[in-house]
Short mmCIF file of C-alpha atoms in Angstrom, two decimals:
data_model
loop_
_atom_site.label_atom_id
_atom_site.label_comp_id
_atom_site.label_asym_id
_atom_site.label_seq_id
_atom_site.Cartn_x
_atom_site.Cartn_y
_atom_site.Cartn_z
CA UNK N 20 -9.12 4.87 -17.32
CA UNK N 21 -8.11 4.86 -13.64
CA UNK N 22 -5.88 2.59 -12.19
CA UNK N 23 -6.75 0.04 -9.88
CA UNK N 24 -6.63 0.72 -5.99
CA UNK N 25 -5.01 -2.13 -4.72
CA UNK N 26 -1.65 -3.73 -5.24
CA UNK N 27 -1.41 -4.71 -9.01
CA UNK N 28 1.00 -6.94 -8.39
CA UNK N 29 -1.72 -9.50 -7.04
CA UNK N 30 -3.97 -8.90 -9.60
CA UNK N 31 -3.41 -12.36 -11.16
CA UNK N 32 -4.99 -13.98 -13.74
CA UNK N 33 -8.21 -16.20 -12.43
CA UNK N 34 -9.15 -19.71 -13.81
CA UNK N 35 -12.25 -19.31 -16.15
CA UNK N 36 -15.23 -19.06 -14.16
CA UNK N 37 -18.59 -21.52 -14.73
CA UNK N 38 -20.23 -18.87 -16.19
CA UNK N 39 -19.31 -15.57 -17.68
CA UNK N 40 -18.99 -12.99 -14.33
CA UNK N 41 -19.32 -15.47 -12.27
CA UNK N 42 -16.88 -16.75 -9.47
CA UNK N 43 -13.23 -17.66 -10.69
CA UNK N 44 -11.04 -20.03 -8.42
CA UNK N 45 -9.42 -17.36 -6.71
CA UNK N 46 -12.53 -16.02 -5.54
CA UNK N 47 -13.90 -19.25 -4.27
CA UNK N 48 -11.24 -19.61 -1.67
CA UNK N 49 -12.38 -16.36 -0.29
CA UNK N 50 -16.63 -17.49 -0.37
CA UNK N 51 -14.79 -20.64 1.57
CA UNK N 52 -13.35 -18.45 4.00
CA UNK N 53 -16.57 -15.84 4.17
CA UNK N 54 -17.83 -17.25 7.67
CA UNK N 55 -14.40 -17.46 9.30
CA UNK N 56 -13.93 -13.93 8.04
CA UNK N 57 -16.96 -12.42 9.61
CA UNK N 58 -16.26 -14.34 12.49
CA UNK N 59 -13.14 -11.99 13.09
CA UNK N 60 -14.90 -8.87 11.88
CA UNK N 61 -14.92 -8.41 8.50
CA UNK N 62 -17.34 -8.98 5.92
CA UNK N 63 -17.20 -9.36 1.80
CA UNK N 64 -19.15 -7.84 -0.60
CA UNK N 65 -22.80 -9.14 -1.45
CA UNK N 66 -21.30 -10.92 -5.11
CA UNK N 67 -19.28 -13.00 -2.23
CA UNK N 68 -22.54 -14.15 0.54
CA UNK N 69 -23.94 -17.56 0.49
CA UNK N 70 -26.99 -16.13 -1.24
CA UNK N 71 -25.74 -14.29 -4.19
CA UNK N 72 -27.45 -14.21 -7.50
CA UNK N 73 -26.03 -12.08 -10.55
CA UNK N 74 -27.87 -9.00 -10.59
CA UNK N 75 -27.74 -9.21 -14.30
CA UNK N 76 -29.54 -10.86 -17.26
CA UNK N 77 -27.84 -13.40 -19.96
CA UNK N 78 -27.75 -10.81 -22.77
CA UNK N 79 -25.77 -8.17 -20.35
CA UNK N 80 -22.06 -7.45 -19.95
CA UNK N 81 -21.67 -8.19 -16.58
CA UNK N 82 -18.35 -6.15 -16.06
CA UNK N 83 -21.37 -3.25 -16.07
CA UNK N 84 -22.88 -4.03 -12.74
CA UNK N 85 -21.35 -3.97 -8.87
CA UNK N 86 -21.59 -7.41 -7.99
CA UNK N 87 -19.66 -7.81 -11.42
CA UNK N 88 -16.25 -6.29 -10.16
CA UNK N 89 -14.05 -9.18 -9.03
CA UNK N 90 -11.12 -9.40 -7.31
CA UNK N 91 -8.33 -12.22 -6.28
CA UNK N 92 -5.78 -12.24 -3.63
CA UNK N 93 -6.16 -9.28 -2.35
CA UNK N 94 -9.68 -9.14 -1.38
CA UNK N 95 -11.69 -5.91 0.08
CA UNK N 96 -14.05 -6.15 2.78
CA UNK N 97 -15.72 -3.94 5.53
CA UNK N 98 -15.00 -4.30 9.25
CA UNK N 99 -17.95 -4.91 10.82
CA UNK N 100 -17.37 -2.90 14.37
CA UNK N 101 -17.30 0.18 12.75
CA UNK N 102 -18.15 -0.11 9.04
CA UNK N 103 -14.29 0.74 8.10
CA UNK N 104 -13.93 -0.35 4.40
CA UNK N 105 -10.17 -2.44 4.21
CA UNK N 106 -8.33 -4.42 2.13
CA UNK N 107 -7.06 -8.26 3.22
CA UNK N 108 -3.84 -9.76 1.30
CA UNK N 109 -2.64 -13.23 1.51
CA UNK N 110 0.25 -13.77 2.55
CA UNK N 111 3.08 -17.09 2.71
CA UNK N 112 5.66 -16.59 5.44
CA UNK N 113 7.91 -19.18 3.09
CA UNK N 114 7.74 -16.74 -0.57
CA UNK N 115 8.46 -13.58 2.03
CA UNK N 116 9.68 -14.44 5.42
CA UNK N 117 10.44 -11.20 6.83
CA UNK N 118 7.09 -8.85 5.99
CA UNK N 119 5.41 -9.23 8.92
CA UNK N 120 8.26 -8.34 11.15
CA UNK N 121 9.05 -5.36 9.31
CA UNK N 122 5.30 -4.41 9.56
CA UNK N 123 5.35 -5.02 13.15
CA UNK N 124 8.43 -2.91 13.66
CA UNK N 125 7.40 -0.17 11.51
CA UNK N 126 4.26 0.02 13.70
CA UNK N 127 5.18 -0.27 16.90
CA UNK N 128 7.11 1.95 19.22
CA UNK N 129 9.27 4.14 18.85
CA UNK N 130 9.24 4.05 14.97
CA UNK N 131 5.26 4.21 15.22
CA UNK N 132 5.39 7.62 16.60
CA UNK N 133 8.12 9.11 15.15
CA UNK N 134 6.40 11.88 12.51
CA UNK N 135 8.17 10.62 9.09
CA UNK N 136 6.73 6.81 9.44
CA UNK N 137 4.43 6.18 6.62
CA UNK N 138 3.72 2.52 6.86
CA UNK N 139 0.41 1.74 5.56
CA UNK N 140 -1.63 1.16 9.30
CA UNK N 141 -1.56 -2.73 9.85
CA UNK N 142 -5.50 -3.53 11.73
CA UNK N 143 -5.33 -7.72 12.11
CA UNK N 144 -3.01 -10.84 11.56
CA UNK N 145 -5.47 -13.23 10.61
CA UNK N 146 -3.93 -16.79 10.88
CA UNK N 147 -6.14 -18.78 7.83
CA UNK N 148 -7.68 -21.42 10.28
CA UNK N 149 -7.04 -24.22 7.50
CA UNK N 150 -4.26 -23.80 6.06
CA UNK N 151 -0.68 -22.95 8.74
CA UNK N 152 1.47 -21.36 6.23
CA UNK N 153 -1.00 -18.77 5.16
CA UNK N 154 -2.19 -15.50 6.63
CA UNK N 155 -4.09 -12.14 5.83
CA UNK N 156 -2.75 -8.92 6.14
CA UNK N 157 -5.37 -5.91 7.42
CA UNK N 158 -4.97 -2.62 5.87
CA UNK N 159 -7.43 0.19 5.62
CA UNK N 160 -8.79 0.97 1.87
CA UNK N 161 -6.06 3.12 -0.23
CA UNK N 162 -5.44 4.46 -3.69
CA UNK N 163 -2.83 5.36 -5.94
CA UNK N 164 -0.84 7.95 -5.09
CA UNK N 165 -1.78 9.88 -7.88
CA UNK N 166 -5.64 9.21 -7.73
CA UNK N 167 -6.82 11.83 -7.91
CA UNK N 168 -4.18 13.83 -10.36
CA UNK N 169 -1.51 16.22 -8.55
CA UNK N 170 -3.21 19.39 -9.16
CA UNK N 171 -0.41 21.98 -8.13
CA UNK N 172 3.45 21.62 -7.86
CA UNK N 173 3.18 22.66 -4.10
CA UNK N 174 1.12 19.18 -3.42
CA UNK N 175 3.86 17.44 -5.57
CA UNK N 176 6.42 18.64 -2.97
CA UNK N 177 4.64 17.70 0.02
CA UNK N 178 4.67 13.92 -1.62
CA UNK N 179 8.40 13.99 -2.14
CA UNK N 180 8.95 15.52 1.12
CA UNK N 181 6.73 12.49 3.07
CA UNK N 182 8.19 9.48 1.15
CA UNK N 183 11.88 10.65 1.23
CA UNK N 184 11.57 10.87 5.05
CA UNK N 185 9.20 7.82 5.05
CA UNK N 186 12.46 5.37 3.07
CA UNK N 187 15.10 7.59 5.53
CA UNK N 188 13.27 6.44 8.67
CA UNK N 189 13.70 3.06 7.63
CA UNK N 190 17.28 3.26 6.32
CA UNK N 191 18.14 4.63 9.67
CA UNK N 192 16.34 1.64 11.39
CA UNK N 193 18.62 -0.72 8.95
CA UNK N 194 15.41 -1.58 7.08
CA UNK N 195 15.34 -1.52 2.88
CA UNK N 196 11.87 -1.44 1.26
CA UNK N 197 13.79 -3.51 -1.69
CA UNK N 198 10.74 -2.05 -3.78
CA UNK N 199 9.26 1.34 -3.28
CA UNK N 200 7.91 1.80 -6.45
CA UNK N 201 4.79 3.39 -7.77
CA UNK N 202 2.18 0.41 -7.07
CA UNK N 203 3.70 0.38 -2.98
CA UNK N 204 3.60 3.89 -2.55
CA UNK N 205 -0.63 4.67 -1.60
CA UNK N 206 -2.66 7.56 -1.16
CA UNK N 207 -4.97 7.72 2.53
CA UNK N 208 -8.09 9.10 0.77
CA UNK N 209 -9.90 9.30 4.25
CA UNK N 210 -10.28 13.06 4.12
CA UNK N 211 -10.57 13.87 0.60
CA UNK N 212 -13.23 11.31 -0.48
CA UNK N 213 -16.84 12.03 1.27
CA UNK N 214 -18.07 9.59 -0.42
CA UNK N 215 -17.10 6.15 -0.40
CA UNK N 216 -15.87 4.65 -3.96
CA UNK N 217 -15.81 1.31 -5.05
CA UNK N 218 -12.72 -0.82 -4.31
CA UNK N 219 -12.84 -2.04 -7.66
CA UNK N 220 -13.80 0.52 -10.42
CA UNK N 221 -12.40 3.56 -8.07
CA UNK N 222 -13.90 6.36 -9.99
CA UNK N 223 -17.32 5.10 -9.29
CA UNK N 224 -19.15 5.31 -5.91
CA UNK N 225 -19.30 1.87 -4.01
CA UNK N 226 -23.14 1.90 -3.92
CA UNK N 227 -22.40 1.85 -8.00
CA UNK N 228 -24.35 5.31 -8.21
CA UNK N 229 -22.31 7.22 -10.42
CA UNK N 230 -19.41 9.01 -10.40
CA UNK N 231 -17.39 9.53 -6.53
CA UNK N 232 -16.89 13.36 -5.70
CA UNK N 233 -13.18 14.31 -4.32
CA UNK N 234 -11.66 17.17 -2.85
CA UNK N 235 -8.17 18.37 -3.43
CA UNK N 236 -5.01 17.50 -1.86
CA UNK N 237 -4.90 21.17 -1.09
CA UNK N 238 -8.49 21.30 0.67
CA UNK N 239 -8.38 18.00 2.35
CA UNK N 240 -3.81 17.85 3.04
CA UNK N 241 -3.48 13.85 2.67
CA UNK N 242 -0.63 11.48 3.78
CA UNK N 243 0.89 8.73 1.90
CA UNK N 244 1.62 4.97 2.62
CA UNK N 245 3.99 2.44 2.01
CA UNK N 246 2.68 -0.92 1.51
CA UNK N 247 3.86 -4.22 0.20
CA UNK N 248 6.94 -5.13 2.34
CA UNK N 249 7.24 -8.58 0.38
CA UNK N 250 10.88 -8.17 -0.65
CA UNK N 251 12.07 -6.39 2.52
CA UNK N 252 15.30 -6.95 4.77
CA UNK N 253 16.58 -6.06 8.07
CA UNK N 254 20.69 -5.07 7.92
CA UNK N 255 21.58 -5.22 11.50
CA UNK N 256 24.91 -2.67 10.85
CA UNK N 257 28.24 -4.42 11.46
CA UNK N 258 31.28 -2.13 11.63
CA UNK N 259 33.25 -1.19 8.28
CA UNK N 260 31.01 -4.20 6.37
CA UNK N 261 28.56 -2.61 3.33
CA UNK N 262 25.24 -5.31 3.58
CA UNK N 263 24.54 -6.88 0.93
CA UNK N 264 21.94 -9.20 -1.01
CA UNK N 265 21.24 -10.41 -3.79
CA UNK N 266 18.80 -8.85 -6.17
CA UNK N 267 14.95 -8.69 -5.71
CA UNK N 268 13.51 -7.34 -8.78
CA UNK N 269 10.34 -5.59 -7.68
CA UNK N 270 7.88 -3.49 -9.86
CA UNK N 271 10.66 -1.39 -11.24
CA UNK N 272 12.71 -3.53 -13.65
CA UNK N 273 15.06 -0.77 -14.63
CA UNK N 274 17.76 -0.94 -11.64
CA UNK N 275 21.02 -1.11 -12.78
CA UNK N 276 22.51 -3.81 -10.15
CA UNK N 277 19.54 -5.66 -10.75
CA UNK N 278 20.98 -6.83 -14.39
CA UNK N 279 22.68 -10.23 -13.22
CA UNK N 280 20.94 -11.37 -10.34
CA UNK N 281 23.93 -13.83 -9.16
CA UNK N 282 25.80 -10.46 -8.11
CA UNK N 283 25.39 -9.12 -4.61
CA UNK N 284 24.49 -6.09 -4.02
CA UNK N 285 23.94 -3.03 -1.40
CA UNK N 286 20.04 -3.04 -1.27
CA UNK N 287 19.83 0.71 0.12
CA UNK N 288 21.35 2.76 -2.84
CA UNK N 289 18.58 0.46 -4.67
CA UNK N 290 15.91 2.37 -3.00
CA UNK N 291 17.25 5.78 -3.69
CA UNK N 292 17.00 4.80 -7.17
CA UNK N 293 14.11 3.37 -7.20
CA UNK N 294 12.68 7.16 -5.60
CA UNK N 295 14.45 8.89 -8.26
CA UNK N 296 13.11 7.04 -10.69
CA UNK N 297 9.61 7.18 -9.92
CA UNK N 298 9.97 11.06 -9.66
CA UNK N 299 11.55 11.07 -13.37
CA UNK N 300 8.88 8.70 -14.45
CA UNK N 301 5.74 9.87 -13.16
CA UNK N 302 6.89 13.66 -12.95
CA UNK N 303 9.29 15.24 -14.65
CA UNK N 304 8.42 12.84 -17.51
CA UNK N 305 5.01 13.87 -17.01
CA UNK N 306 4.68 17.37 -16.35
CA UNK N 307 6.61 20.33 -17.45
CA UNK N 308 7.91 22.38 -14.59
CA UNK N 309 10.36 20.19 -12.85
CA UNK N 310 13.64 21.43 -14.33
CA UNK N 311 15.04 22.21 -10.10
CA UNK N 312 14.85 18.49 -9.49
CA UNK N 313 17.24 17.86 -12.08
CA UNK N 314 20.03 17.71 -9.92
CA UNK N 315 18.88 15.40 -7.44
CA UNK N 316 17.10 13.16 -9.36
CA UNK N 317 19.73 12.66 -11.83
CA UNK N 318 22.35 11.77 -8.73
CA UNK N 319 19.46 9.01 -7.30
CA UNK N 320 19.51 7.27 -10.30
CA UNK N 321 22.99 7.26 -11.11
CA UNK N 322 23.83 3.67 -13.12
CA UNK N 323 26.99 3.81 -10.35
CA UNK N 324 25.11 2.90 -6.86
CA UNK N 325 28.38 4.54 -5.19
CA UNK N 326 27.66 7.65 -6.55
CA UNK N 327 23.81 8.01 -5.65
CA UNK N 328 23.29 9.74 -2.46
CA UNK N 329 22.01 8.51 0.75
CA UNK N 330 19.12 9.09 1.72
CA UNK N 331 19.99 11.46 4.62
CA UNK N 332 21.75 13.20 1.57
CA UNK N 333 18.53 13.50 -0.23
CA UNK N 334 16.40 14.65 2.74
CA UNK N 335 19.34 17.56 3.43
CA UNK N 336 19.24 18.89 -0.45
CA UNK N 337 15.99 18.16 -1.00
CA UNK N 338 14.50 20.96 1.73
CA UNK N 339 17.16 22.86 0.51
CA UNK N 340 15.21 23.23 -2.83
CA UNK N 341 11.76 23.28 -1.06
CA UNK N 342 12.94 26.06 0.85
CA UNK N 343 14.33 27.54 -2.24
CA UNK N 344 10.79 27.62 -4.31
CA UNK N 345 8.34 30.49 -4.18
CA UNK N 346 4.83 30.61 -3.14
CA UNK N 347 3.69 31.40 -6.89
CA UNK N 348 5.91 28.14 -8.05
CA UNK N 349 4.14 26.49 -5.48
CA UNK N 350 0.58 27.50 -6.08
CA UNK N 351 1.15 26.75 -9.83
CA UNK N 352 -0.76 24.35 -11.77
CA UNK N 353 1.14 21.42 -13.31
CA UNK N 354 0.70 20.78 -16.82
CA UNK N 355 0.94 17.61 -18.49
CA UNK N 356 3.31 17.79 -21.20
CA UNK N 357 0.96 15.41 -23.68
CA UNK N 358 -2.38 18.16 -23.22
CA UNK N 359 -3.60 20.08 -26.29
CA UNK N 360 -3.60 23.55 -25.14
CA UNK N 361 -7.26 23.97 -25.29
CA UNK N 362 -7.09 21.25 -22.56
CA UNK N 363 -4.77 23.44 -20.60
CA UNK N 364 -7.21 26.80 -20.98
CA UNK N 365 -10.25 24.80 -19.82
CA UNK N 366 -8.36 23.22 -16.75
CA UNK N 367 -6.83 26.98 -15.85
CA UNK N 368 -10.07 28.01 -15.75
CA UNK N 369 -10.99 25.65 -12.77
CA UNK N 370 -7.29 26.10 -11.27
CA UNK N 371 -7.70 29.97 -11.02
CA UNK N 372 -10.80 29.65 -9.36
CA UNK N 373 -9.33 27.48 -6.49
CA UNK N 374 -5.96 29.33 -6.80
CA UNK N 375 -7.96 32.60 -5.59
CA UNK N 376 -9.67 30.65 -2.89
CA UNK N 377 -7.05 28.87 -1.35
CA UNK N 378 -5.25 32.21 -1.14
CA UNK N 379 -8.00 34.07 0.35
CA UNK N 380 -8.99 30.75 3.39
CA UNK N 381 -5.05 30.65 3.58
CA UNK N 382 -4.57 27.50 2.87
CA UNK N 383 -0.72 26.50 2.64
CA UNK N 384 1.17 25.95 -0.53
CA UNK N 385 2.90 22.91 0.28
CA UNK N 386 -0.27 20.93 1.58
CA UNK N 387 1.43 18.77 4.56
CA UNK N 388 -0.83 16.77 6.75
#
């Protein structure tokens, strides 16, 4: 099943609806908000216009059909000036005070040109007419940073190399994500999706016709975003003092300093862990191959945050092992510790195929866009 595109973590659970598929709460405050919406440029799907009938019949499931798909706080929409497909979250400036400004500083000069920066482009602030304390963040449409699968360890690296210097560009500004974890971290599928797919149900195309066609992050080099800057701070550095906070769990529950939540802590070592985490987790728990991150990851996620490196520290050894791998390493396919091995021989199949024609258009190993 593929994961959901946008943030899970406001994929909350909706009031009933008044009739089965049909619009819950949430959604209502969006069909409230439609004409407001398209007054600044952006406009809903056809399940959310003033005219919308359910497409299907009583005896149908009506998860089956487009105008089925719902969605809550985080709605999608497409901006009407140039038919740009984007996502809109609500935001409270009380529950996290500081996200805009660390959007805002992230994306404007000099951070905003500085080639590591992988904040998630920020389109609008849309101040919600009715109601002062509420806005909508503007993003462009992203997926999961592993949708589609990683198909060869070279594309793996070129992740790792993007978000490492992505979180050491903002330690060096005195910014901590606080939660760069797998459902912040996005994948820009502008250049490897032809097709648009449905913001919903993102294996299907959005005009519901089937399956979406992708290219590879080797064909179509992709970059990755950081979104969700919710639980962020700003550390302006004061001589000989460590900063401190107090604990924000975010998606990752599994921080050691995170256990009592009365206790202070240093909120940068937390997202070295949380990067070493998410590589154990999703890849070298994953796929066999990954015994020369060992090392490293085992340092980022050290129960001790004293003993983790710093970022800087993790950029420096990390390109010393990127340096260190060969082209055939690179070019290999990763396999999934959990597949049968006739799964494996029908996938190697495909993999040679592209192997041989990357080599031959030479396309780079390490995919970096």
């Amino acid at each position: 099943m593929a994961r959901f595109s946008l943030n899970p973590e406001f994929l909350l659970v909706a009031p009933r609806a008044d009739f089965p598929g049909g619009l819950n709460h949430i959604e209502k405050w969006w069909v409230k908000h439609r004409d407001w919406l398209q007054e600044c440029g952006y406009t809903l799907r056809r399940r959310y216009q003033a005219d919308w009938s359910p497409s299907w019949k009583p005896e149908d499931f009506w998860h089956h059909f487009e105008d089925g798909q719902t969605l809550t706080r985080v709605m999608d929409g497409t901006r009407t000036s140039d038919g740009l497909h984007v996502v809109m979250k609500q935001i409270s400036d009380k529950q996290t005070p500081h996200e805009v400004e660390v959007y805002q500083r992230m994306t404007s000069e000099p951070l905003s040109s500085d080639p590591r920066n992988r904040t998630a482009p920020l389109l609008d602030i849309l101040q919600v007419p009715d109601e002062p304390k509420k806005r909508l963040l503007v993003m462009p449409m992203l997926r999961p940073l592993d949708s589609p699968e990683f198909e060869t360890f070279g594309e793996a690296i070129s992740f790792f190399t993007q978000i490492f210097e992505a979180i050491q560009l903002m330690h060096e500004h005195h910014i901590a994500h606080r939660d760069c974890t797998y459902n912040n971290i996005m994948l820009d599928p502008s250049g490897m999706f032809p097709i648009p797919f449905h913001p919903r149900e993102i294996d299907r195309r959005r005009d519901w016709k089937g399956k979406v066609p992708h290219l590879t992050r080797t064909q179509r080099p992709t970059r990755y975003f950081l979104i969700d800057f919710g639980l962020s701070g700003i550390y302006p550095p004061e001589e000989g003092v460590v900063p401190l906070d107090f604990p924000t769990p975010g998606g990752d529950k599994t921080v050691p300093e995170h256990a009592n939540e009365s206790e202070l802590c240093n909120p940068f070592p937390v997202d070295v862990y949380y990067l070493g985490n998410l590589i154990r987790e999703e890849f070298i728990g994953k796929y066999h191959g990954f015994e020369f991150l060992y090392p490293l990851v085992g340092d980022m996620v050290a129960v001790d945050p004293s003993k983790r490196p710093t970022m800087d520290e993790v950029v420096s050894r990390f390109k010393k092992i990127r340096d260190s791998l060969s082209s055939w390493k690179l070019r290999s396919r990763l396999v999934r510790r959990k597949d049968w091995a006739i799964v494996g021989l029908y996938k190697s199949f495909g993999h040679w195929h592209r192997r041989l024609a990357y080599i031959a258009t030479r396309k780079p190993a390490i995919p970096d866009a």
